[in-house]
Amino acid sequence: MRLLALCIMSLHLILTHSGRVCSLCFWFCLLALFLLAEYAEPDTFFCFTSMMAEIRDNFIKTLDDSACGIGAMMVNLMSMLKEADNELWTSLENQQLKPQFFGFRWLTLLLSQEFCLPDIIRLWDSLLADEQRFAFLIHVCCAMLIMIREQLLEGDFATSLKLLQHYPPVDMHQILEKAVELREVLTVGADVKHVSEQ
């Protein structure tokens, strides 16, 4: 981490040193990047294990039906959809499309099978930058359902299931915007409900 901080400080010096490139800073920056590459594998492993520690409950079968397991995440997804778009939720219920058919894969694989690599990188950047990253994942999944709302409402079980298991190309930026909008609207709605109950 210290090398990364030194590299960032060096880049800052390069960019702000009276409009001239400071050769010492430039070479130090190159050296720091080389040294960072030497530790790329252990740093990557550290990041991977840290992330897996956060989502480990999704992979423990005995916790599937607990409040912290994958079952609860799928229930949260459908509850959020019911609150955000009751008509779509009702349609999925009538079609008997359970979240296990699509949400399980979406949530356990962090949507890595649904999008192309640049979109996955953009999505994961947003997820990992968010303080409540895996709560935000549920907002993203709910936004994905709402983005293809019309097709799901028109479809039957087979066409809707195929659509959900082979998610169509959609602009990732629009999905993330919708997810942020859902988080803000549902948070405000929950705050209003909490105040009215008191």
Short mmCIF file of C-alpha atoms in Angstrom, two decimals:
data_model
loop_
_atom_site.label_atom_id
_atom_site.label_comp_id
_atom_site.label_asym_id
_atom_site.label_seq_id
_atom_site.Cartn_x
_atom_site.Cartn_y
_atom_site.Cartn_z
CA MET A 1 0.00 0.00 0.00
CA ARG A 2 2.88 2.34 0.74
CA LEU A 3 4.18 1.83 -2.79
CA LEU A 4 0.83 2.74 -4.23
CA ALA A 5 0.68 5.88 -2.09
CA LEU A 6 4.20 6.83 -3.23
CA CYS A 7 3.20 6.22 -6.84
CA ILE A 8 0.14 8.44 -6.48
CA MET A 9 2.19 11.17 -4.80
CA SER A 10 4.75 10.96 -7.60
CA LEU A 11 2.07 11.27 -10.25
CA HIS A 12 0.69 14.28 -8.38
CA LEU A 13 4.17 15.86 -8.39
CA ILE A 14 4.58 15.14 -12.10
CA LEU A 15 1.27 16.77 -12.94
CA THR A 16 1.66 19.81 -10.68
CA HIS A 17 5.38 20.65 -10.89
CA SER A 18 5.18 24.01 -12.71
CA GLY A 19 3.96 22.40 -15.91
CA ARG A 20 7.28 20.55 -16.37
CA VAL A 21 7.82 16.83 -16.02
CA CYS A 22 10.16 16.15 -13.13
CA SER A 23 12.41 13.37 -14.42
CA LEU A 24 13.18 12.04 -10.94
CA CYS A 25 9.47 11.74 -10.16
CA PHE A 26 8.82 10.16 -13.54
CA TRP A 27 11.43 7.45 -13.03
CA PHE A 28 10.33 6.85 -9.45
CA CYS A 29 6.79 6.40 -10.70
CA LEU A 30 7.93 3.81 -13.25
CA LEU A 31 9.89 1.98 -10.54
CA ALA A 32 6.87 1.98 -8.23
CA LEU A 33 4.66 0.57 -10.98
CA PHE A 34 7.23 -2.18 -11.64
CA LEU A 35 7.33 -3.05 -7.93
CA LEU A 36 3.55 -3.05 -7.77
CA ALA A 37 3.47 -5.58 -10.61
CA GLU A 38 5.77 -7.84 -8.55
CA TYR A 39 3.10 -8.02 -5.82
CA ALA A 40 0.11 -8.23 -8.15
CA GLU A 41 -0.59 -11.89 -7.39
CA PRO A 42 -0.63 -11.64 -3.57
CA ASP A 43 -2.51 -8.33 -3.73
CA THR A 44 -5.11 -9.90 -5.99
CA PHE A 45 -5.43 -12.90 -3.68
CA PHE A 46 -5.86 -10.58 -0.69
CA CYS A 47 -8.62 -8.65 -2.49
CA PHE A 48 -10.33 -11.89 -3.53
CA THR A 49 -10.29 -13.37 -0.03
CA SER A 50 -11.55 -10.09 1.46
CA MET A 51 -14.48 -10.02 -0.96
CA MET A 52 -15.26 -13.71 -0.43
CA ALA A 53 -15.27 -13.13 3.34
CA GLU A 54 -18.09 -10.64 2.81
CA ILE A 55 -20.24 -12.98 0.73
CA ARG A 56 -19.28 -16.33 2.26
CA ASP A 57 -22.75 -16.83 3.74
CA ASN A 58 -24.11 -17.20 0.20
CA PHE A 59 -22.07 -20.38 -0.22
CA ILE A 60 -22.82 -22.10 3.11
CA LYS A 61 -25.72 -24.49 2.55
CA THR A 62 -26.79 -24.52 6.19
CA LEU A 63 -27.34 -20.74 6.01
CA ASP A 64 -29.41 -20.81 2.80
CA ASP A 65 -32.69 -20.21 4.64
CA SER A 66 -31.28 -17.99 7.39
CA ALA A 67 -31.50 -14.19 7.51
CA CYS A 68 -27.98 -13.85 6.10
CA GLY A 69 -28.06 -16.60 3.45
CA ILE A 70 -28.78 -16.58 -0.27
CA GLY A 71 -32.45 -17.39 0.36
CA ALA A 72 -32.88 -14.15 2.28
CA MET A 73 -31.17 -12.21 -0.50
CA MET A 74 -33.61 -13.62 -3.05
CA VAL A 75 -36.55 -12.79 -0.75
CA ASN A 76 -35.16 -9.24 -0.39
CA LEU A 77 -34.90 -8.96 -4.18
CA MET A 78 -38.52 -9.95 -4.71
CA SER A 79 -39.72 -7.77 -1.81
CA MET A 80 -37.91 -4.81 -3.32
CA LEU A 81 -39.46 -5.53 -6.72
CA LYS A 82 -42.91 -5.78 -5.11
CA GLU A 83 -42.45 -2.37 -3.52
CA ALA A 84 -40.92 -0.74 -6.61
CA ASP A 85 -43.13 -2.30 -9.29
CA ASN A 86 -46.05 -4.30 -7.94
CA GLU A 87 -47.47 -5.02 -11.40
CA LEU A 88 -44.23 -6.65 -12.56
CA TRP A 89 -43.93 -8.59 -9.29
CA THR A 90 -47.50 -9.86 -9.70
CA SER A 91 -46.79 -10.90 -13.28
CA LEU A 92 -43.70 -12.88 -12.22
CA GLU A 93 -45.72 -14.50 -9.42
CA ASN A 94 -48.51 -15.43 -11.86
CA GLN A 95 -45.95 -16.89 -14.25
CA GLN A 96 -44.50 -18.83 -11.27
CA LEU A 97 -41.05 -17.40 -11.99
CA LYS A 98 -39.24 -17.94 -8.73
CA PRO A 99 -36.04 -15.98 -8.00
CA GLN A 100 -34.21 -19.32 -7.69
CA PHE A 101 -34.46 -19.62 -11.49
CA PHE A 102 -32.49 -16.43 -12.16
CA GLY A 103 -31.68 -14.54 -8.96
CA PHE A 104 -29.58 -17.31 -7.46
CA ARG A 105 -27.08 -17.08 -10.31
CA TRP A 106 -27.23 -13.29 -10.43
CA LEU A 107 -26.51 -12.92 -6.71
CA THR A 108 -23.96 -15.69 -6.18
CA LEU A 109 -21.89 -14.84 -9.27
CA LEU A 110 -22.23 -11.06 -8.85
CA LEU A 111 -23.80 -10.85 -12.33
CA SER A 112 -20.55 -12.00 -13.97
CA GLN A 113 -22.44 -14.29 -16.38
CA GLU A 114 -24.96 -11.70 -17.52
CA PHE A 115 -22.81 -9.03 -19.17
CA CYS A 116 -19.73 -8.52 -21.31
CA LEU A 117 -16.42 -7.86 -19.54
CA PRO A 118 -16.37 -4.02 -19.84
CA ASP A 119 -19.88 -3.89 -18.34
CA ILE A 120 -18.89 -6.29 -15.55
CA ILE A 121 -15.87 -4.12 -14.72
CA ARG A 122 -18.11 -1.04 -14.60
CA LEU A 123 -20.66 -2.87 -12.46
CA TRP A 124 -18.10 -4.29 -10.03
CA ASP A 125 -16.45 -0.88 -9.75
CA SER A 126 -19.79 0.48 -8.56
CA LEU A 127 -20.45 -2.47 -6.25
CA LEU A 128 -17.02 -2.42 -4.63
CA ALA A 129 -17.07 1.36 -4.22
CA ASP A 130 -20.42 1.30 -2.43
CA GLU A 131 -20.37 1.04 1.36
CA GLN A 132 -23.31 -1.38 1.26
CA ARG A 133 -22.05 -3.20 -1.81
CA PHE A 134 -24.11 -6.34 -1.55
CA ALA A 135 -27.26 -4.49 -0.57
CA PHE A 136 -26.62 -2.39 -3.69
CA LEU A 137 -26.32 -5.63 -5.69
CA ILE A 138 -29.97 -6.33 -4.85
CA HIS A 139 -30.89 -2.86 -6.11
CA VAL A 140 -29.00 -3.59 -9.34
CA CYS A 141 -30.83 -6.90 -9.79
CA CYS A 142 -34.17 -5.19 -9.17
CA ALA A 143 -33.23 -2.50 -11.70
CA MET A 144 -32.40 -5.22 -14.22
CA LEU A 145 -35.90 -6.66 -13.84
CA ILE A 146 -37.50 -3.25 -14.24
CA MET A 147 -35.37 -2.46 -17.32
CA ILE A 148 -36.94 -5.41 -19.19
CA ARG A 149 -40.35 -4.89 -17.63
CA GLU A 150 -42.39 -4.78 -20.84
CA GLN A 151 -40.92 -8.01 -22.19
CA LEU A 152 -41.55 -9.77 -18.87
CA LEU A 153 -45.15 -8.53 -18.70
CA GLU A 154 -45.87 -9.74 -22.24
CA GLY A 155 -44.12 -13.09 -21.87
CA ASP A 156 -45.17 -16.44 -20.51
CA PHE A 157 -43.12 -18.67 -18.21
CA ALA A 158 -40.84 -20.06 -20.92
CA THR A 159 -40.09 -16.78 -22.72
CA SER A 160 -39.62 -14.84 -19.49
CA LEU A 161 -37.35 -17.51 -18.02
CA LYS A 162 -35.23 -17.54 -21.18
CA LEU A 163 -35.05 -13.75 -21.08
CA LEU A 164 -33.93 -13.73 -17.44
CA GLN A 165 -31.38 -16.49 -17.91
CA HIS A 166 -29.97 -14.82 -21.03
CA TYR A 167 -30.25 -11.17 -20.10
CA PRO A 168 -30.49 -8.93 -23.20
CA PRO A 169 -27.90 -6.23 -23.95
CA VAL A 170 -28.74 -3.11 -21.93
CA ASP A 171 -26.64 -0.03 -21.24
CA MET A 172 -24.91 -0.66 -17.89
CA HIS A 173 -25.02 3.04 -17.06
CA GLN A 174 -28.83 2.97 -17.29
CA ILE A 175 -29.03 -0.06 -15.00
CA LEU A 176 -26.79 1.61 -12.42
CA GLU A 177 -28.77 4.85 -12.61
CA LYS A 178 -31.99 2.93 -12.06
CA ALA A 179 -30.42 1.04 -9.12
CA VAL A 180 -29.35 4.31 -7.47
CA GLU A 181 -32.82 5.74 -8.08
CA LEU A 182 -34.42 2.65 -6.49
CA ARG A 183 -32.13 2.92 -3.48
CA GLU A 184 -33.01 6.58 -2.98
CA VAL A 185 -36.76 6.14 -3.49
CA LEU A 186 -37.06 3.02 -1.36
CA THR A 187 -34.89 4.53 1.39
CA VAL A 188 -37.06 7.66 1.49
CA GLY A 189 -40.17 5.47 1.45
CA ALA A 190 -38.84 3.38 4.35
CA ASP A 191 -37.97 6.54 6.31
CA VAL A 192 -41.49 7.97 5.79
CA LYS A 193 -43.07 4.65 6.80
CA HIS A 194 -40.87 4.48 9.91
CA VAL A 195 -41.82 8.04 10.94
CA SER A 196 -45.55 7.42 10.37
CA GLU A 197 -45.41 4.29 12.56
CA GLN A 198 -44.04 6.27 15.52
#
